[in-house]
Amino acid sequence: MPNYKPLKYIAREDRVHIIENLQKLRLKLKDEVPNRTNRSTLLLSTWNLRKFANSENRLEESYWYIAEIISFFDLIAVQEIGNDMSALMKLMSILGYKYDYIVTDTPNAEGGGERIAFIFNIGKVKFKNIAGEVYLDTKERKAYDLEEGFARPPFTVAFQASWFKFNLCSVHIYYGTEEKEATTGEKDNVRRVKEIKAIATKLNERAKKEDVSYILLGDFNIETVGDQYYKALVGDDKNKTGFFIHPLKDKIFTNSSKTRAFDQIAFNMNNVTLTDIDIDQENKDVKIGIVNFYDAVFNDANYYKNVATDLYKKENKAMPKNWKLESWRTFHMSDHLPLWIELKIDFTDQFLETLKTKGGKSTDLKTETPK
């Protein structure tokens, strides 16, 4: 759980408001997110936290709700961390000593000055000492027809949870330019497709050479499942990229208005069979979903209109006549919803059975003994 003790230093009226919302949020999370296990499963998530930079740009209560949500997962990829990391530092202070983070260096200006981070429970997930941004060399840029490279270089880190060793790559794919939209009425979709295809292809080639499992996740700016951006990630019937996304019983949308499938978690498994982690194409019982936190917090229009009015007054600005809670609150929480999946990571029974039936030949097992 987060470090709740600092709540006592908040003025009583505000403290009660935050705690009551935390209680509602916790009930929702407990009802929708599987219970965390010690070693048998991994709760993996991805979340684009809108413009998560200067800590002064969000309401105090926002950090408590964001920390509460993150605390329900073992490992989460976070996009849109700013060059100013004070918001991240404030979040980590609430999460407490059980969580650590890895973040990219000074960000690419072309990508909006963003960083990418991984936040993880140190009691469950181990950093395997390999981390780096993914760049395209001159030859690759020509092959993928991406002269500028990635607007926001993807970030890959090696982790281990129980038996499961994997490389986790987080992305925030290029969306488009306002300039082109103004003249043509469309975003620059061509580069978006190229970036998605490039990272999926490049990591698939790495996976084959390194014999390692890759999980590619983050904000792909995919509009709908099956569109050109989705196909750039997984391929089509004729040309597969090596990555797949588990077919969902219901469509999952990750923007706050629940109309777009922007965020995804894709898998490329080489050293672990798909059935080992319960995400094979035939398994329909995989636990996966989103957290629509607005069901529990930031949903009282009258309360937050008064809050917003006070904030505008402090900045000597007039309250917008068209003010709407639905858009205003996304700058204090996010315009994206966290996407999560539960993975099986303990292969002890399989390992023992292999030792028993195959004479202890370790080469017959597709997993490794945890170290």
Coordinates of C-alpha atoms in Angstrom, one line a residue:
M1 CA 0.0 0.0 0.0
P2 CA 1.1 3.6 -0.4
N3 CA 2.6 5.6 2.4
Y4 CA -0.6 7.1 3.9
K5 CA 1.0 8.8 6.9
P6 CA 1.6 12.2 5.2
L7 CA -2.2 12.5 4.8
K8 CA -2.4 13.6 8.4
Y9 CA -0.6 16.9 7.5
I10 CA -3.4 17.9 5.0
A11 CA -6.1 20.2 6.3
R12 CA -9.0 18.2 7.7
E13 CA -11.6 19.1 5.1
D14 CA -9.3 18.2 2.2
R15 CA -8.0 15.2 4.0
V16 CA -11.5 13.8 4.5
H17 CA -12.3 14.4 0.9
I18 CA -9.2 12.6 -0.3
I19 CA -9.7 9.7 2.1
E20 CA -13.3 9.1 1.1
N21 CA -12.3 9.1 -2.6
L22 CA -9.4 6.7 -1.8
Q23 CA -11.8 4.4 -0.1
K24 CA -14.1 4.4 -3.2
L25 CA -11.2 3.9 -5.5
R26 CA -9.8 1.0 -3.4
L27 CA -13.2 -0.8 -3.5
K28 CA -13.2 -0.5 -7.3
L29 CA -9.6 -1.7 -7.7
K30 CA -10.2 -4.6 -5.3
D31 CA -13.3 -5.6 -7.2
E32 CA -11.7 -5.4 -10.7
V33 CA -8.0 -6.1 -10.4
P34 CA -6.8 -9.7 -9.3
N35 CA -5.2 -10.1 -5.9
R36 CA -1.4 -9.8 -6.0
T37 CA 0.4 -13.1 -5.4
N38 CA 3.8 -13.6 -3.9
R39 CA 5.3 -15.4 -6.9
S40 CA 2.8 -17.2 -9.1
T41 CA 1.5 -14.2 -11.2
L42 CA 2.7 -10.8 -12.4
L43 CA 0.3 -7.9 -12.6
L44 CA 1.6 -5.8 -15.5
S45 CA 0.2 -2.4 -16.6
T46 CA 0.8 0.5 -18.9
W47 CA -0.5 4.1 -18.4
N48 CA 0.0 7.4 -20.2
L49 CA -0.1 10.0 -17.4
R50 CA -0.9 13.2 -19.3
K51 CA 1.9 15.8 -19.0
F52 CA 3.3 14.3 -15.8
A53 CA 6.0 16.9 -15.1
N54 CA 5.9 19.9 -12.7
S55 CA 4.4 18.7 -9.5
E56 CA 2.7 22.1 -9.0
N57 CA 0.5 21.6 -12.1
R58 CA -1.7 18.9 -10.5
L59 CA -4.0 19.0 -7.5
E60 CA -2.6 17.5 -4.4
E61 CA -5.3 14.8 -4.3
S62 CA -4.3 13.6 -7.8
Y63 CA -1.1 12.1 -6.5
W64 CA -2.8 10.0 -3.9
Y65 CA -5.2 8.5 -6.4
I66 CA -2.5 7.9 -9.0
A67 CA -0.3 6.2 -6.3
E68 CA -3.2 4.1 -5.2
I69 CA -3.8 2.8 -8.7
I70 CA -0.1 2.0 -9.3
S71 CA 0.2 0.2 -6.0
F72 CA -2.2 -2.5 -7.2
F73 CA 0.3 -3.6 -9.9
D74 CA 3.7 -5.2 -9.7
L75 CA 5.2 -3.4 -12.7
I76 CA 3.8 -0.5 -14.7
A77 CA 5.1 1.4 -17.8
V78 CA 4.4 5.1 -17.6
Q79 CA 4.5 7.5 -20.6
E80 CA 4.6 11.3 -20.7
I81 CA 6.9 11.8 -17.8
G82 CA 8.3 15.4 -18.3
N83 CA 11.8 16.7 -18.4
D84 CA 10.9 18.2 -15.0
M85 CA 10.6 15.0 -12.9
S86 CA 9.2 16.7 -9.7
A87 CA 5.8 15.1 -10.3
L88 CA 7.4 11.6 -10.5
M89 CA 9.4 12.3 -7.4
K90 CA 6.3 13.3 -5.5
L91 CA 4.5 10.2 -6.7
M92 CA 7.4 7.9 -5.6
S93 CA 7.4 9.5 -2.2
I94 CA 3.8 8.4 -1.7
L95 CA 4.4 4.9 -3.1
G96 CA 7.1 4.4 -0.5
Y97 CA 10.1 2.2 -0.2
K98 CA 8.6 -0.9 -1.7
Y99 CA 8.6 0.7 -5.2
D100 CA 11.5 1.8 -7.4
Y101 CA 11.7 3.3 -10.9
I102 CA 13.8 3.5 -14.0
V103 CA 13.4 6.5 -16.3
T104 CA 14.9 7.6 -19.6
D105 CA 17.5 10.4 -19.7
T106 CA 17.0 14.0 -21.1
P107 CA 14.1 13.6 -23.6
N108 CA 14.0 14.2 -27.3
A109 CA 12.7 17.7 -27.9
E110 CA 10.8 16.5 -31.1
G111 CA 8.8 14.1 -28.9
G112 CA 7.5 16.9 -26.7
G113 CA 10.2 16.7 -24.1
E114 CA 8.9 13.4 -22.7
R115 CA 10.5 10.6 -20.7
I116 CA 9.4 7.0 -20.3
A117 CA 9.5 5.3 -16.9
F118 CA 9.0 1.9 -15.4
I119 CA 7.8 1.7 -11.8
F120 CA 8.0 -1.7 -10.1
N121 CA 7.6 -3.5 -6.7
I122 CA 11.1 -4.4 -5.7
G123 CA 9.8 -7.3 -3.6
K124 CA 8.4 -8.9 -6.7
V125 CA 10.3 -7.6 -9.7
K126 CA 14.1 -7.6 -10.2
F127 CA 15.9 -5.2 -12.6
K128 CA 18.4 -7.3 -14.5
N129 CA 20.9 -4.5 -15.1
I130 CA 20.1 -3.9 -18.8
A131 CA 18.3 -0.8 -19.9
G132 CA 18.4 1.5 -23.0
E133 CA 16.5 3.6 -25.4
V134 CA 15.9 2.0 -28.9
Y135 CA 17.4 4.0 -31.8
L136 CA 17.5 3.3 -35.5
D137 CA 20.8 3.5 -37.2
T138 CA 21.3 4.9 -40.7
K139 CA 20.6 1.6 -42.4
E140 CA 17.5 0.9 -40.4
R141 CA 16.1 4.4 -41.0
K142 CA 16.4 3.8 -44.7
A143 CA 14.9 0.3 -44.4
Y144 CA 11.9 1.5 -42.3
D145 CA 11.6 4.8 -44.3
L146 CA 12.0 6.8 -41.1
E147 CA 14.5 9.4 -41.9
E148 CA 13.9 11.2 -38.6
G149 CA 13.9 8.0 -36.5
F150 CA 11.6 7.7 -33.5
A151 CA 10.1 11.0 -32.3
R152 CA 10.2 9.4 -28.8
P153 CA 12.8 6.6 -28.6
P154 CA 11.2 3.5 -27.1
F155 CA 12.7 2.3 -23.8
T156 CA 13.7 -1.3 -23.2
V157 CA 14.6 -2.8 -19.8
A158 CA 15.4 -6.4 -18.7
F159 CA 13.4 -7.7 -15.8
Q160 CA 12.8 -10.9 -13.9
A161 CA 9.8 -11.9 -11.9
S162 CA 10.0 -15.4 -10.3
W163 CA 11.0 -17.8 -13.2
F164 CA 10.0 -15.3 -15.9
K165 CA 12.8 -13.3 -17.6
F166 CA 11.8 -10.8 -20.2
N167 CA 12.6 -7.6 -21.9
L168 CA 10.0 -4.9 -21.5
C169 CA 9.8 -2.2 -24.1
S170 CA 7.6 0.9 -23.6
V171 CA 6.6 3.2 -26.4
H172 CA 4.8 6.5 -27.0
I173 CA 4.2 6.4 -30.8
Y174 CA 4.1 9.6 -32.9
Y175 CA 0.6 10.9 -33.3
G176 CA 0.7 13.7 -35.9
T177 CA 1.2 17.4 -36.4
E178 CA -1.3 20.1 -36.0
E179 CA 0.1 21.8 -39.0
K180 CA -0.9 19.0 -41.4
E181 CA -4.3 18.7 -39.7
A182 CA -4.9 22.4 -40.3
T183 CA -4.2 22.1 -44.0
T184 CA -5.6 18.7 -44.8
G185 CA -8.0 17.9 -42.0
E186 CA -5.9 14.8 -41.1
K187 CA -3.2 13.9 -38.7
D188 CA 0.2 12.8 -40.1
N189 CA -0.8 9.1 -39.9
V190 CA 2.0 7.8 -42.2
R191 CA 4.8 8.3 -39.7
R192 CA 2.6 6.7 -37.0
V193 CA 2.3 3.5 -39.0
K194 CA 6.0 3.5 -39.8
E195 CA 7.1 3.9 -36.2
I196 CA 4.9 1.1 -35.0
K197 CA 6.0 -1.3 -37.7
A198 CA 9.7 -0.4 -37.1
I199 CA 9.7 -1.1 -33.4
A200 CA 7.8 -4.4 -33.8
T201 CA 10.0 -5.6 -36.6
K202 CA 13.2 -4.5 -34.9
L203 CA 12.3 -6.2 -31.6
N204 CA 11.2 -9.3 -33.4
E205 CA 14.6 -9.6 -35.0
R206 CA 16.3 -9.1 -31.6
A207 CA 14.1 -11.7 -30.0
K208 CA 15.1 -14.3 -32.6
K209 CA 18.8 -13.5 -32.2
E210 CA 18.8 -13.3 -28.4
D211 CA 16.3 -16.1 -27.7
V212 CA 14.5 -13.8 -25.2
S213 CA 10.9 -12.9 -24.6
Y214 CA 9.8 -9.4 -25.4
I215 CA 6.7 -7.6 -24.2
L216 CA 6.0 -4.4 -26.2
L217 CA 3.5 -2.1 -24.5
G218 CA 2.5 1.6 -24.2
D219 CA 0.7 4.3 -26.1
F220 CA 0.6 3.2 -29.8
N221 CA -2.1 5.7 -30.7
I222 CA -4.1 2.9 -32.2
E223 CA -7.6 4.1 -33.0
T224 CA -9.5 0.8 -33.2
V225 CA -8.5 -2.9 -33.1
G226 CA -7.9 -4.0 -36.7
D227 CA -7.0 -0.6 -38.1
Q228 CA -3.8 0.2 -40.0
Y229 CA -2.0 1.0 -36.7
Y230 CA -3.1 -2.2 -35.1
K231 CA -1.9 -4.2 -38.2
A232 CA 1.4 -2.4 -38.1
L233 CA 1.9 -3.8 -34.6
V234 CA 0.8 -7.4 -35.2
G235 CA 0.8 -7.8 -39.0
D236 CA -1.9 -9.5 -41.1
D237 CA -2.5 -13.0 -42.3
K238 CA 0.3 -12.8 -44.8
N239 CA 2.9 -10.9 -42.9
K240 CA 3.2 -11.3 -39.1
T241 CA 5.4 -9.1 -37.0
G242 CA 6.1 -11.7 -34.4
F243 CA 4.0 -9.9 -31.8
F244 CA 0.4 -10.7 -30.8
I245 CA -2.3 -9.2 -28.7
H246 CA -4.6 -11.4 -26.8
P247 CA -8.1 -11.5 -28.3
L248 CA -10.4 -9.9 -25.8
K249 CA -14.0 -11.0 -25.0
D250 CA -15.0 -7.4 -25.0
K251 CA -13.5 -4.4 -26.8
I252 CA -11.2 -2.5 -24.5
F253 CA -10.8 1.3 -25.0
T254 CA -8.1 3.1 -23.1
N255 CA -8.8 6.8 -23.6
S256 CA -10.9 8.6 -21.0
S257 CA -13.9 8.8 -23.2
K258 CA -13.6 5.0 -24.0
T259 CA -13.7 5.4 -27.8
R260 CA -10.1 4.6 -28.8
A261 CA -7.7 1.6 -28.3
F262 CA -4.6 3.8 -27.9
D263 CA -2.8 1.6 -25.4
Q264 CA -1.8 -2.0 -26.0
I265 CA 0.3 -4.9 -24.5
A266 CA 1.8 -7.1 -27.2
F267 CA 3.9 -10.3 -26.7
N268 CA 6.7 -12.0 -28.5
M269 CA 7.7 -15.1 -26.7
N270 CA 10.7 -17.3 -27.7
N271 CA 12.0 -19.0 -24.6
V272 CA 8.6 -19.6 -22.9
T273 CA 5.7 -21.3 -24.5
L274 CA 2.5 -19.3 -24.7
T275 CA 0.5 -21.7 -22.6
D276 CA 3.1 -21.4 -19.8
I277 CA 2.0 -17.8 -19.2
D278 CA -1.7 -18.3 -19.9
I279 CA -1.9 -15.9 -22.8
D280 CA -2.1 -18.4 -25.7
Q281 CA -4.5 -17.6 -28.5
E282 CA -7.1 -20.2 -27.4
N283 CA -7.2 -19.2 -23.7
K284 CA -10.2 -17.0 -23.1
D285 CA -9.9 -16.8 -19.3
V286 CA -6.9 -14.4 -19.2
K287 CA -7.5 -11.6 -16.7
I288 CA -7.1 -8.3 -18.5
G289 CA -8.8 -5.0 -18.3
I290 CA -8.7 -1.2 -17.7
V291 CA -9.2 0.9 -14.6
N292 CA -11.8 3.6 -15.2
F293 CA -10.9 5.5 -12.1
Y294 CA -13.3 8.3 -13.0
D295 CA -16.1 6.0 -11.7
A296 CA -14.6 6.6 -8.2
V297 CA -12.7 10.0 -8.3
F298 CA -13.0 13.4 -10.0
N299 CA -16.6 12.8 -10.8
D300 CA -18.4 15.5 -8.8
A301 CA -18.9 18.4 -11.3
N302 CA -20.2 20.9 -8.7
Y303 CA -17.3 20.3 -6.3
Y304 CA -14.6 20.5 -9.0
K305 CA -16.1 23.5 -10.7
N306 CA -15.6 25.4 -7.5
V307 CA -12.0 24.1 -7.2
A308 CA -11.3 25.1 -10.8
T309 CA -12.8 28.5 -10.3
D310 CA -10.4 29.1 -7.3
L311 CA -7.4 27.9 -9.4
Y312 CA -8.2 30.3 -12.2
K313 CA -8.5 33.2 -9.8
K314 CA -5.1 32.4 -8.3
E315 CA -3.7 32.6 -11.8
N316 CA -5.6 35.8 -12.6
K317 CA -7.5 34.0 -15.4
A318 CA -11.1 34.0 -16.2
M319 CA -13.1 30.8 -15.8
P320 CA -13.7 29.4 -19.3
K321 CA -17.4 29.7 -20.2
N322 CA -17.3 26.2 -21.8
W323 CA -15.6 24.6 -18.8
K324 CA -16.3 20.9 -18.6
L325 CA -15.2 18.5 -15.9
E326 CA -14.6 15.7 -18.4
S327 CA -11.8 17.6 -20.1
W328 CA -10.4 19.6 -17.1
R329 CA -9.9 16.5 -14.9
T330 CA -7.7 14.8 -17.5
F331 CA -4.9 17.3 -16.7
H332 CA -5.1 16.3 -13.1
M333 CA -5.4 12.6 -13.6
S334 CA -5.0 11.6 -17.3
D335 CA -6.8 11.3 -20.6
H336 CA -5.8 7.7 -20.7
L337 CA -6.9 4.7 -18.5
P338 CA -4.4 2.1 -17.2
L339 CA -4.4 -1.1 -19.2
W340 CA -3.4 -4.2 -17.2
I341 CA -2.9 -8.0 -17.7
E342 CA -2.1 -10.8 -15.3
L343 CA 0.6 -13.3 -16.3
K344 CA 1.6 -16.6 -14.9
I345 CA 5.3 -16.6 -13.9
D346 CA 5.8 -19.6 -11.7
F347 CA 6.8 -22.8 -13.6
T348 CA 7.9 -24.9 -10.6
D349 CA 5.4 -27.7 -11.3
Q350 CA 6.4 -27.9 -15.0
F351 CA 10.1 -27.9 -14.1
L352 CA 9.7 -30.8 -11.6
E353 CA 7.6 -32.8 -14.0
T354 CA 10.2 -32.3 -16.7
L355 CA 12.9 -33.5 -14.4
K356 CA 10.9 -36.6 -13.5
T357 CA 9.8 -37.6 -17.0
K358 CA 12.9 -36.6 -19.1
G359 CA 15.7 -37.6 -16.9
G360 CA 16.6 -34.1 -15.8
K361 CA 17.7 -32.8 -19.1
S362 CA 17.5 -29.1 -18.5
T363 CA 17.5 -28.4 -22.3
D364 CA 14.0 -30.0 -22.5
L365 CA 12.5 -27.2 -20.5
K366 CA 11.7 -23.9 -22.0
T367 CA 12.2 -21.9 -18.8
E368 CA 15.2 -21.2 -16.6
T369 CA 15.7 -21.9 -13.0
P370 CA 15.3 -18.5 -11.2
K371 CA 18.6 -17.0 -9.9

